[in-house]
Amino acid sequence: MNEKKHLYFGWYIVIAASSIVLLTTGIRMGIGPFVNPIMNDLRLSRTELSIIISVGMILYGVGMPLAGILLKSFNTRIVLLLGMTIVCISIVWTVNSKGMLSFLLSFGGLLSIGLSFLSSITLSPIISKWFVRQRGKALFYLTTGSMAGIAIITPVETWLNSLVGWQNTLLLFGGILICLVFPSAIFIMREDVPEKADNPGDSGDKIKHSPPLDLTLKDALKTQTYWKIVFALFACGFGMNLLGSHGVPMLMDHHFAPMTASFGVGMIGIVAIFGTLFLGQLADRFPRKNILFLVFFVRGLGFFGLVLSSSAWQLFLVSAIGGLAWAGSVAMSTAILSDLYGIRLLGILNGFAYFVGHQIGAAVGSFLGGWGIEVFGTHLFSFSAAGILALLASLASLTIPQSISFSKPVKIGENHNITTGE
C-alpha cells in the first residue's frame, strides 16, 4: 500500500531527461534567431552559414551511434557528463570565433558532438528500461521536452539576442546547462531498474513479441522495417531542421516582423507540448504505426501551410493546428525500435538510424533552405520538399508490422522459439 503512494522513480528520470532535451534541442534547433547576427558579425553568406549548419547536423548524427557505443561500455551518467563538458568547451570557443573555419570547427563540429551526447538517443534507453507498460507514454513525454525547446527557446533567443547579443546568449545557456545536467546525471540517472520495471504485476500489457536474445545489429539492418524507420527519420530531420534553421528567416522574408516570425514558429512547439501529452495517453493503447502516420500526415500539411501563409492570423492558425500532432515521430520510432528489436540494441540501432536518416535529412534540409532561396528566390522549393517527404513517411508508417520474424529459428527462452523472415 505504501508503494502506491509514491511516484514511480522512472517518472523523475523522464522529468530530468525532458528538461535536458528541452535545453539542448533549443540550442540545436533554435539557430534561426542567430542566423542574421552571425552572418553580420562573421561576414558569412547565407549559403556559407547553411553549409556550416549542415556539417553540424551530420556531425550531430555521427555522435549518435558513438553515444550508443559509450552507453554499452559505460552508463548514462558518464555520457551525460562527457556531453556537458564538450558543450561548455565548444560554446566558449564559438563565442570567440573570428572566421568561418573557427566557427565551423567550434559551432558546427564540437558543439554538435557534445549535444548529441545530451540528446534523446542517450536518454531513450534508460527510459525504455524503466518503462514497459507505459513505454510509449514515457517516450512521448521525452518528446514534449523537444517541443518545449522549440516553443520556449526560440523566442527567448530572439529576445536575448536583442538584449545581450548572440555570444552572451550562448554563454548563458551554457551556464544553465551545467546547473541542469550535472545534478541530473549524479542523482537521478539510476540504472538499478526494478524487476519488470513499471509492470510488476505482469498483467499482459507488456510487449507481446519478445525479440531474439542474440539479435545482432547485422540482423536488424537486414529487415525492411528498420529502413522504413530510417526513411521516416530522414523526413523528420529534413523538415524539422529546415524549420529550425530557416523558419524564422523565411517568415521574415515574407514580411513578418521578427517577433511575429519567432512566435509563429514557437507556437508550433507550444501547442505540440499539449499535443504530445494527449498523444502520450494514446501511445500504449493504439498501434504505434497509426500514431506515427498521424504525426507525419499533419506535419506534411503544416509545411505547405507555413510557406503559403500571408498574414499573421493565417500563420498562427497553421501553427496551432499543425502543433496538435506535430511531435512524436522520434518517440514513436524509438518505441517501435525497442518493441521490435529490444532494449539491448536500442542505443546503437537508434543512434545509427538517427545518423543515417534524421541527421542526413537535417543536413540536406538545412542546406537546401539557404541554397534554395539564393538560387530560386523562393522558400517554396525547400518547404514543399519537406511537406512531400512527410506525407511519404506517413504512408511508409502504415506498412510497419506489429512484429518481426527472422530467417532462422532463434531460441529466446526455455520453451520459446521464433522462426523468422520478414
Tab-separated table of C-alpha atoms in Angstrom:
chain	number	residue	atom	x	y	z
A	1	MET	CA	0.000	0.000	0.000
A	2	ASN	CA	2.798	2.417	0.834
A	3	GLU	CA	4.461	1.901	-2.556
A	4	LYS	CA	1.352	3.121	-4.348
A	5	LYS	CA	1.585	6.455	-2.551
A	6	HIS	CA	4.988	7.201	-4.032
A	7	LEU	CA	5.618	8.426	-7.543
A	8	TYR	CA	7.378	5.749	-9.559
A	9	PHE	CA	11.049	6.760	-9.747
A	10	GLY	CA	11.099	6.342	-13.511
A	11	TRP	CA	8.995	9.488	-13.833
A	12	TYR	CA	11.740	11.520	-12.153
A	13	ILE	CA	14.066	10.271	-14.866
A	14	VAL	CA	11.541	11.311	-17.520
A	15	ILE	CA	11.256	14.805	-15.988
A	16	ALA	CA	15.032	15.271	-15.822
A	17	ALA	CA	15.554	13.860	-19.317
A	18	SER	CA	12.809	16.056	-20.792
A	19	SER	CA	14.359	19.136	-19.191
A	20	ILE	CA	17.778	18.313	-20.655
A	21	VAL	CA	16.308	17.690	-24.094
A	22	LEU	CA	14.330	20.943	-23.844
A	23	LEU	CA	17.520	22.961	-23.454
A	24	THR	CA	19.714	21.042	-25.894
A	25	THR	CA	17.029	20.930	-28.592
A	26	GLY	CA	16.529	24.655	-28.171
A	27	ILE	CA	20.242	25.266	-28.664
A	28	ARG	CA	20.489	22.906	-31.637
A	29	MET	CA	17.288	23.770	-33.475
A	30	GLY	CA	16.993	27.374	-32.359
A	31	ILE	CA	19.673	28.589	-34.743
A	32	GLY	CA	17.078	30.658	-36.630
A	33	PRO	CA	17.295	33.792	-34.442
A	34	PHE	CA	21.121	33.592	-34.633
A	35	VAL	CA	21.304	33.477	-38.441
A	36	ASN	CA	21.339	37.184	-39.269
A	37	PRO	CA	23.532	38.289	-36.303
A	38	ILE	CA	26.107	35.576	-37.047
A	39	MET	CA	26.158	36.392	-40.774
A	40	ASN	CA	26.724	40.055	-39.961
A	41	ASP	CA	29.425	39.503	-37.318
A	42	LEU	CA	31.370	36.842	-39.230
A	43	ARG	CA	30.589	38.217	-42.710
A	44	LEU	CA	29.165	34.943	-43.951
A	45	SER	CA	26.697	34.463	-46.785
A	46	ARG	CA	23.530	32.506	-46.116
A	47	THR	CA	24.872	29.621	-48.195
A	48	GLU	CA	28.141	29.556	-46.206
A	49	LEU	CA	26.268	29.541	-42.911
A	50	SER	CA	23.918	26.864	-44.270
A	51	ILE	CA	26.955	24.705	-45.094
A	52	ILE	CA	28.224	25.095	-41.518
A	53	ILE	CA	24.804	24.203	-40.131
A	54	SER	CA	24.612	21.190	-42.442
A	55	VAL	CA	28.059	19.959	-41.371
A	56	GLY	CA	26.909	20.370	-37.793
A	57	MET	CA	23.836	18.270	-38.469
A	58	ILE	CA	25.969	15.476	-39.937
A	59	LEU	CA	28.400	15.533	-37.019
A	60	TYR	CA	25.457	15.611	-34.607
A	61	GLY	CA	24.389	12.402	-36.294
A	62	VAL	CA	27.910	10.926	-36.092
A	63	GLY	CA	27.752	11.445	-32.344
A	64	MET	CA	24.548	9.408	-32.067
A	65	PRO	CA	25.931	5.882	-32.663
A	66	LEU	CA	29.040	6.921	-30.729
A	67	ALA	CA	26.783	7.772	-27.776
A	68	GLY	CA	25.123	4.358	-28.192
A	69	ILE	CA	28.505	2.612	-28.088
A	70	LEU	CA	29.539	4.582	-24.991
A	71	LEU	CA	26.276	3.640	-23.285
A	72	LYS	CA	27.132	-0.056	-23.707
A	73	SER	CA	30.657	0.450	-22.370
A	74	PHE	CA	29.818	2.861	-19.532
A	75	ASN	CA	26.427	4.253	-18.478
A	76	THR	CA	24.031	7.174	-18.968
A	77	ARG	CA	25.670	9.251	-16.230
A	78	ILE	CA	29.123	9.160	-17.848
A	79	VAL	CA	27.798	10.011	-21.317
A	80	LEU	CA	25.802	12.978	-19.983
A	81	LEU	CA	28.740	14.413	-18.048
A	82	LEU	CA	31.024	13.983	-21.065
A	83	GLY	CA	28.474	15.712	-23.304
A	84	MET	CA	28.087	18.590	-20.844
A	85	THR	CA	31.861	19.130	-20.774
A	86	ILE	CA	32.168	19.112	-24.561
A	87	VAL	CA	29.259	21.534	-24.997
A	88	CYS	CA	30.658	24.026	-22.487
A	89	ILE	CA	34.114	23.996	-24.107
A	90	SER	CA	32.613	24.406	-27.577
A	91	ILE	CA	30.416	27.342	-26.518
A	92	VAL	CA	33.417	29.232	-25.170
A	93	TRP	CA	35.266	28.524	-28.423
A	94	THR	CA	32.253	29.527	-30.538
A	95	VAL	CA	31.757	32.950	-28.966
A	96	ASN	CA	35.446	33.720	-29.550
A	97	SER	CA	35.418	32.616	-33.213
A	98	LYS	CA	36.647	35.212	-35.710
A	99	GLY	CA	36.175	33.491	-39.063
A	100	MET	CA	34.381	30.761	-40.950
A	101	LEU	CA	36.884	27.971	-40.176
A	102	SER	CA	36.911	28.595	-36.447
A	103	PHE	CA	33.116	28.841	-36.356
A	104	LEU	CA	32.822	25.654	-38.414
A	105	LEU	CA	35.053	23.676	-36.041
A	106	SER	CA	33.536	25.044	-32.829
A	107	PHE	CA	29.845	25.546	-33.564
A	108	GLY	CA	29.448	23.129	-36.463
A	109	GLY	CA	31.783	20.463	-35.089
A	110	LEU	CA	32.491	20.244	-31.374
A	111	LEU	CA	29.167	21.682	-30.200
A	112	SER	CA	27.257	19.221	-32.399
A	113	ILE	CA	29.136	16.215	-30.975
A	114	GLY	CA	28.535	17.413	-27.418
A	115	LEU	CA	24.823	17.997	-27.977
A	116	SER	CA	24.435	14.527	-29.491
A	117	PHE	CA	25.612	13.061	-26.166
A	118	LEU	CA	22.824	15.025	-24.437
A	119	SER	CA	20.093	14.017	-26.870
A	120	SER	CA	17.185	11.605	-26.714
A	121	ILE	CA	19.490	8.901	-28.130
A	122	THR	CA	21.329	8.833	-24.806
A	123	LEU	CA	18.201	9.219	-22.690
A	124	SER	CA	15.749	6.933	-24.513
A	125	PRO	CA	17.404	3.632	-23.472
A	126	ILE	CA	17.284	4.385	-19.745
A	127	ILE	CA	13.645	5.471	-20.045
A	128	SER	CA	12.835	2.308	-22.016
A	129	LYS	CA	14.475	0.247	-19.261
A	130	TRP	CA	12.354	1.881	-16.562
A	131	PHE	CA	9.101	1.568	-18.523
A	132	VAL	CA	7.420	-1.456	-20.103
A	133	ARG	CA	3.663	-0.971	-19.777
A	134	GLN	CA	3.863	2.809	-20.266
A	135	ARG	CA	6.858	2.973	-22.588
A	136	GLY	CA	5.070	4.881	-25.349
A	137	LYS	CA	3.765	7.476	-22.916
A	138	ALA	CA	7.161	7.964	-21.267
A	139	LEU	CA	8.925	8.420	-24.616
A	140	PHE	CA	6.217	10.824	-25.774
A	141	TYR	CA	6.833	12.900	-22.654
A	142	LEU	CA	10.504	12.973	-23.565
A	143	THR	CA	9.404	14.398	-26.923
A	144	THR	CA	7.464	17.056	-25.017
A	145	GLY	CA	10.852	18.365	-23.901
A	146	SER	CA	11.912	18.728	-27.534
A	147	MET	CA	8.761	20.639	-28.422
A	148	ALA	CA	9.132	22.845	-25.376
A	149	GLY	CA	12.668	23.583	-26.512
A	150	ILE	CA	11.380	24.914	-29.832
A	151	ALA	CA	8.486	26.745	-28.188
A	152	ILE	CA	10.406	28.389	-25.366
A	153	ILE	CA	13.996	28.758	-26.531
A	154	THR	CA	13.286	30.265	-29.988
A	155	PRO	CA	11.502	33.431	-28.741
A	156	VAL	CA	13.803	33.628	-25.709
A	157	GLU	CA	16.831	33.585	-28.012
A	158	THR	CA	15.302	36.339	-30.150
A	159	TRP	CA	14.703	38.435	-27.047
A	160	LEU	CA	18.157	37.790	-25.547
A	161	ASN	CA	19.869	38.478	-28.888
A	162	SER	CA	18.453	41.995	-28.923
A	163	LEU	CA	19.348	42.430	-25.270
A	164	VAL	CA	22.866	40.996	-24.849
A	165	GLY	CA	23.921	39.661	-28.275
A	166	TRP	CA	24.194	36.101	-29.570
A	167	GLN	CA	27.560	35.405	-27.908
A	168	ASN	CA	26.342	36.198	-24.380
A	169	THR	CA	23.116	34.313	-25.082
A	170	LEU	CA	25.107	31.155	-25.823
A	171	LEU	CA	27.233	31.627	-22.700
A	172	LEU	CA	24.097	31.999	-20.600
A	173	PHE	CA	22.692	28.772	-21.995
A	174	GLY	CA	25.992	27.047	-21.218
A	175	GLY	CA	25.699	28.053	-17.564
A	176	ILE	CA	22.122	26.817	-17.371
A	177	LEU	CA	23.196	23.534	-18.958
A	178	ILE	CA	25.746	22.884	-16.207
A	179	CYS	CA	23.170	23.599	-13.489
A	180	LEU	CA	20.753	21.165	-15.109
A	181	VAL	CA	22.853	18.276	-16.406
A	182	PHE	CA	25.319	17.836	-13.538
A	183	PRO	CA	22.815	17.168	-10.719
A	184	SER	CA	20.570	15.145	-13.052
A	185	ALA	CA	23.452	12.866	-14.056
A	186	ILE	CA	24.713	12.402	-10.486
A	187	PHE	CA	21.472	11.981	-8.547
A	188	ILE	CA	18.694	10.935	-10.956
A	189	MET	CA	20.028	8.768	-13.801
A	190	ARG	CA	19.990	5.476	-11.901
A	191	GLU	CA	20.481	2.160	-13.683
A	192	ASP	CA	19.093	-0.067	-10.874
A	193	VAL	CA	15.760	-0.741	-12.581
A	194	PRO	CA	13.320	-2.856	-10.536
A	195	GLU	CA	12.304	-6.240	-11.915
A	196	LYS	CA	9.665	-5.884	-14.660
A	197	ALA	CA	10.025	-2.094	-14.305
A	198	ASP	CA	6.633	-0.335	-14.224
A	199	ASN	CA	4.721	-3.571	-14.876
A	200	PRO	CA	5.397	-5.546	-11.669
A	201	GLY	CA	2.101	-7.436	-11.885
A	202	ASP	CA	2.931	-8.844	-15.338
A	203	SER	CA	-0.651	-8.071	-16.384
A	204	GLY	CA	-0.075	-8.852	-20.025
A	205	ASP	CA	0.179	-5.225	-21.116
A	206	LYS	CA	3.842	-5.519	-21.891
A	207	ILE	CA	5.283	-6.210	-25.287
A	208	LYS	CA	3.870	-9.463	-26.588
A	209	HIS	CA	6.537	-10.293	-29.158
A	210	SER	CA	9.944	-10.551	-27.487
A	211	PRO	CA	12.871	-10.079	-29.870
A	212	PRO	CA	15.556	-12.788	-30.006
A	213	LEU	CA	18.089	-12.517	-27.207
A	214	ASP	CA	21.012	-12.984	-29.609
A	215	LEU	CA	19.737	-10.496	-32.198
A	216	THR	CA	22.644	-8.583	-33.778
A	217	LEU	CA	22.982	-5.220	-35.466
A	218	LYS	CA	23.512	-7.038	-38.764
A	219	ASP	CA	20.233	-8.936	-38.309
A	220	ALA	CA	18.336	-5.704	-37.721
A	221	LEU	CA	19.909	-3.949	-40.722
A	222	LYS	CA	18.655	-6.744	-42.991
A	223	THR	CA	15.000	-6.007	-42.208
A	224	GLN	CA	12.900	-3.687	-44.379
A	225	THR	CA	11.151	-2.344	-41.291
A	226	TYR	CA	14.345	-0.827	-39.955
A	227	TRP	CA	14.904	1.099	-43.188
A	228	LYS	CA	11.323	2.331	-43.144
A	229	ILE	CA	12.110	3.839	-39.758
A	230	VAL	CA	15.298	5.337	-41.213
A	231	PHE	CA	13.322	6.939	-44.066
A	232	ALA	CA	10.755	8.320	-41.636
A	233	LEU	CA	13.565	9.840	-39.567
A	234	PHE	CA	15.085	11.307	-42.756
A	235	ALA	CA	11.788	13.096	-43.434
A	236	CYS	CA	11.658	14.199	-39.807
A	237	GLY	CA	15.220	15.556	-39.818
A	238	PHE	CA	14.773	17.307	-43.171
A	239	GLY	CA	11.626	19.136	-42.145
A	240	MET	CA	12.304	19.893	-38.500
A	241	ASN	CA	15.776	21.275	-39.088
A	242	LEU	CA	14.628	23.229	-42.130
A	243	LEU	CA	12.050	24.793	-39.836
A	244	GLY	CA	14.549	25.368	-37.033
A	245	SER	CA	17.248	26.845	-39.286
A	246	HIS	CA	15.173	28.742	-41.853
A	247	GLY	CA	11.635	29.016	-40.476
A	248	VAL	CA	12.138	32.408	-38.842
A	249	PRO	CA	14.215	33.874	-41.735
A	250	MET	CA	11.629	32.530	-44.219
A	251	LEU	CA	8.782	34.261	-42.424
A	252	MET	CA	10.813	37.457	-42.145
A	253	ASP	CA	11.472	37.288	-45.899
A	254	HIS	CA	7.686	37.035	-46.254
A	255	HIS	CA	7.436	40.380	-44.438
A	256	PHE	CA	6.584	39.144	-40.954
A	257	ALA	CA	8.134	41.079	-38.053
A	258	PRO	CA	10.971	39.236	-36.238
A	259	MET	CA	8.985	38.570	-33.058
A	260	THR	CA	5.885	37.567	-35.048
A	261	ALA	CA	8.022	35.110	-37.024
A	262	SER	CA	9.587	33.730	-33.835
A	263	PHE	CA	6.244	33.304	-32.114
A	264	GLY	CA	4.796	31.755	-35.262
A	265	VAL	CA	7.436	29.034	-35.154
A	266	GLY	CA	7.349	28.909	-31.362
A	267	MET	CA	3.581	28.410	-31.303
A	268	ILE	CA	4.030	25.075	-33.085
A	269	GLY	CA	6.109	23.903	-30.146
A	270	ILE	CA	3.742	25.418	-27.568
A	271	VAL	CA	0.700	23.629	-28.991
A	272	ALA	CA	2.783	20.492	-29.595
A	273	ILE	CA	3.537	20.306	-25.871
A	274	PHE	CA	-0.155	19.728	-25.184
A	275	GLY	CA	-0.407	17.582	-28.306
A	276	THR	CA	2.308	15.233	-27.068
A	277	LEU	CA	0.691	14.990	-23.638
A	278	PHE	CA	-2.544	13.936	-25.333
A	279	LEU	CA	-0.914	11.578	-27.828
A	280	GLY	CA	1.158	10.127	-24.999
A	281	GLN	CA	-2.074	8.873	-23.425
A	282	LEU	CA	-2.847	7.035	-26.679
A	283	ALA	CA	0.646	5.727	-27.419
A	284	ASP	CA	0.184	2.467	-25.497
A	285	ARG	CA	-3.482	1.946	-26.442
A	286	PHE	CA	-3.314	2.045	-30.244
A	287	PRO	CA	-0.833	0.648	-32.781
A	288	ARG	CA	2.247	2.853	-32.748
A	289	LYS	CA	2.371	2.938	-36.552
A	290	ASN	CA	-1.058	4.623	-36.658
A	291	ILE	CA	0.123	7.408	-34.394
A	292	LEU	CA	3.301	7.759	-36.451
A	293	PHE	CA	1.138	8.081	-39.583
A	294	LEU	CA	-0.939	10.839	-37.973
A	295	VAL	CA	2.126	12.801	-36.896
A	296	PHE	CA	3.730	12.789	-40.342
A	297	PHE	CA	0.455	13.463	-42.191
A	298	VAL	CA	-0.310	16.574	-40.117
A	299	ARG	CA	3.303	17.719	-40.320
A	300	GLY	CA	3.337	17.403	-44.119
A	301	LEU	CA	0.270	19.606	-44.482
A	302	GLY	CA	1.750	22.030	-41.970
A	303	PHE	CA	4.849	22.758	-44.065
A	304	PHE	CA	2.687	23.764	-47.019
A	305	GLY	CA	0.575	25.936	-44.740
A	306	LEU	CA	3.567	27.730	-43.239
A	307	VAL	CA	5.217	28.719	-46.522
A	308	LEU	CA	1.892	29.851	-48.009
A	309	SER	CA	0.786	31.953	-45.007
A	310	SER	CA	0.465	35.636	-45.926
A	311	SER	CA	-0.951	37.163	-42.749
A	312	ALA	CA	-0.400	36.808	-39.012
A	313	TRP	CA	-3.736	35.113	-38.370
A	314	GLN	CA	-3.035	32.533	-41.083
A	315	LEU	CA	0.418	31.879	-39.649
A	316	PHE	CA	-0.848	31.377	-36.103
A	317	LEU	CA	-3.790	29.258	-37.281
A	318	VAL	CA	-1.477	26.930	-39.249
A	319	SER	CA	0.942	26.771	-36.300
A	320	ALA	CA	-1.839	25.978	-33.834
A	321	ILE	CA	-3.479	23.275	-35.959
A	322	GLY	CA	-0.161	21.759	-37.035
A	323	GLY	CA	1.153	21.735	-33.484
A	324	LEU	CA	-1.665	19.460	-32.308
A	325	ALA	CA	0.041	16.447	-33.919
A	326	TRP	CA	3.411	17.920	-34.855
A	327	ALA	CA	5.577	15.967	-32.452
A	328	GLY	CA	6.092	12.328	-31.699
A	329	SER	CA	7.910	10.928	-34.725
A	330	VAL	CA	11.116	10.294	-32.764
A	331	ALA	CA	9.186	8.985	-29.742
A	332	MET	CA	7.164	6.517	-31.798
A	333	SER	CA	10.170	5.490	-33.893
A	334	THR	CA	12.134	4.789	-30.719
A	335	ALA	CA	9.241	2.873	-29.179
A	336	ILE	CA	8.825	0.788	-32.337
A	337	LEU	CA	12.547	0.007	-32.415
A	338	SER	CA	12.535	-1.051	-28.761
A	339	ASP	CA	9.409	-3.173	-29.287
A	340	LEU	CA	10.706	-4.948	-32.387
A	341	TYR	CA	14.459	-5.195	-31.720
A	342	GLY	CA	14.756	-4.953	-27.928
A	343	ILE	CA	16.322	-2.537	-25.472
A	344	ARG	CA	19.751	-4.197	-25.581
A	345	LEU	CA	20.444	-2.842	-29.088
A	346	LEU	CA	18.277	0.282	-28.793
A	347	GLY	CA	21.124	2.750	-28.251
A	348	ILE	CA	23.110	1.605	-31.294
A	349	LEU	CA	20.081	0.994	-33.557
A	350	ASN	CA	18.508	4.310	-32.645
A	351	GLY	CA	21.811	6.139	-32.965
A	352	PHE	CA	22.588	4.636	-36.353
A	353	ALA	CA	19.055	5.314	-37.645
A	354	TYR	CA	19.259	8.856	-36.342
A	355	PHE	CA	22.585	9.420	-38.079
A	356	VAL	CA	21.790	7.780	-41.431
A	357	GLY	CA	18.208	9.037	-41.501
A	358	HIS	CA	17.500	12.025	-39.311
A	359	GLN	CA	20.798	13.857	-39.480
A	360	ILE	CA	21.484	13.299	-43.165
A	361	GLY	CA	17.977	14.646	-43.715
A	362	ALA	CA	18.745	17.508	-41.358
A	363	ALA	CA	21.898	18.387	-43.283
A	364	VAL	CA	20.108	18.273	-46.629
A	365	GLY	CA	17.168	20.293	-45.331
A	366	SER	CA	19.345	22.917	-43.658
A	367	PHE	CA	21.465	23.338	-46.802
A	368	LEU	CA	18.539	23.440	-49.241
A	369	GLY	CA	16.832	26.060	-47.115
A	370	GLY	CA	19.657	28.537	-47.719
A	371	TRP	CA	20.659	27.367	-51.188
A	372	GLY	CA	17.089	27.282	-52.471
A	373	ILE	CA	16.303	30.901	-51.611
A	374	GLU	CA	19.527	32.141	-53.208
A	375	VAL	CA	19.116	30.072	-56.404
A	376	PHE	CA	15.340	30.149	-56.898
A	377	GLY	CA	14.484	33.290	-54.948
A	378	THR	CA	11.706	31.491	-53.049
A	379	HIS	CA	11.292	29.274	-49.998
A	380	LEU	CA	8.514	27.300	-51.698
A	381	PHE	CA	11.061	24.827	-53.114
A	382	SER	CA	12.510	23.675	-49.775
A	383	PHE	CA	9.340	23.814	-47.665
A	384	SER	CA	7.315	21.949	-50.309
A	385	ALA	CA	10.002	19.248	-50.365
A	386	ALA	CA	9.642	18.933	-46.590
A	387	GLY	CA	5.873	18.574	-46.937
A	388	ILE	CA	6.132	15.887	-49.628
A	389	LEU	CA	8.694	13.868	-47.650
A	390	ALA	CA	6.489	13.968	-44.542
A	391	LEU	CA	3.471	12.726	-46.490
A	392	LEU	CA	5.534	9.874	-47.976
A	393	ALA	CA	6.771	8.992	-44.477
A	394	SER	CA	3.159	8.853	-43.278
A	395	LEU	CA	2.394	6.254	-45.941
A	396	ALA	CA	5.523	4.252	-45.103
A	397	SER	CA	4.497	4.239	-41.427
A	398	LEU	CA	1.292	2.356	-42.224
A	399	THR	CA	3.310	-0.577	-43.623
A	400	ILE	CA	5.330	-1.159	-40.426
A	401	PRO	CA	4.453	-4.601	-38.952
A	402	GLN	CA	3.468	-5.314	-35.355
A	403	SER	CA	6.240	-7.899	-35.046
A	404	ILE	CA	9.272	-9.102	-36.973
A	405	SER	CA	10.496	-12.616	-37.665
A	406	PHE	CA	13.959	-13.651	-38.762
A	407	SER	CA	15.378	-16.112	-41.279
A	408	LYS	CA	16.295	-18.882	-38.879
A	409	PRO	CA	14.987	-20.346	-35.617
A	410	VAL	CA	16.326	-18.438	-32.636
A	411	LYS	CA	15.908	-19.702	-29.090
A	412	ILE	CA	14.720	-16.883	-26.800
A	413	GLY	CA	13.757	-18.835	-23.716
A	414	GLU	CA	13.385	-22.303	-22.303
A	415	ASN	CA	10.198	-23.086	-24.197
A	416	HIS	CA	10.118	-20.494	-26.981
A	417	ASN	CA	11.482	-20.416	-30.488
A	418	ILE	CA	10.865	-17.852	-33.235
A	419	THR	CA	11.085	-18.778	-36.892
A	420	THR	CA	11.813	-15.667	-38.842
A	421	GLY	CA	11.756	-13.962	-42.196
A	422	GLU	CA	10.286	-10.516	-42.762
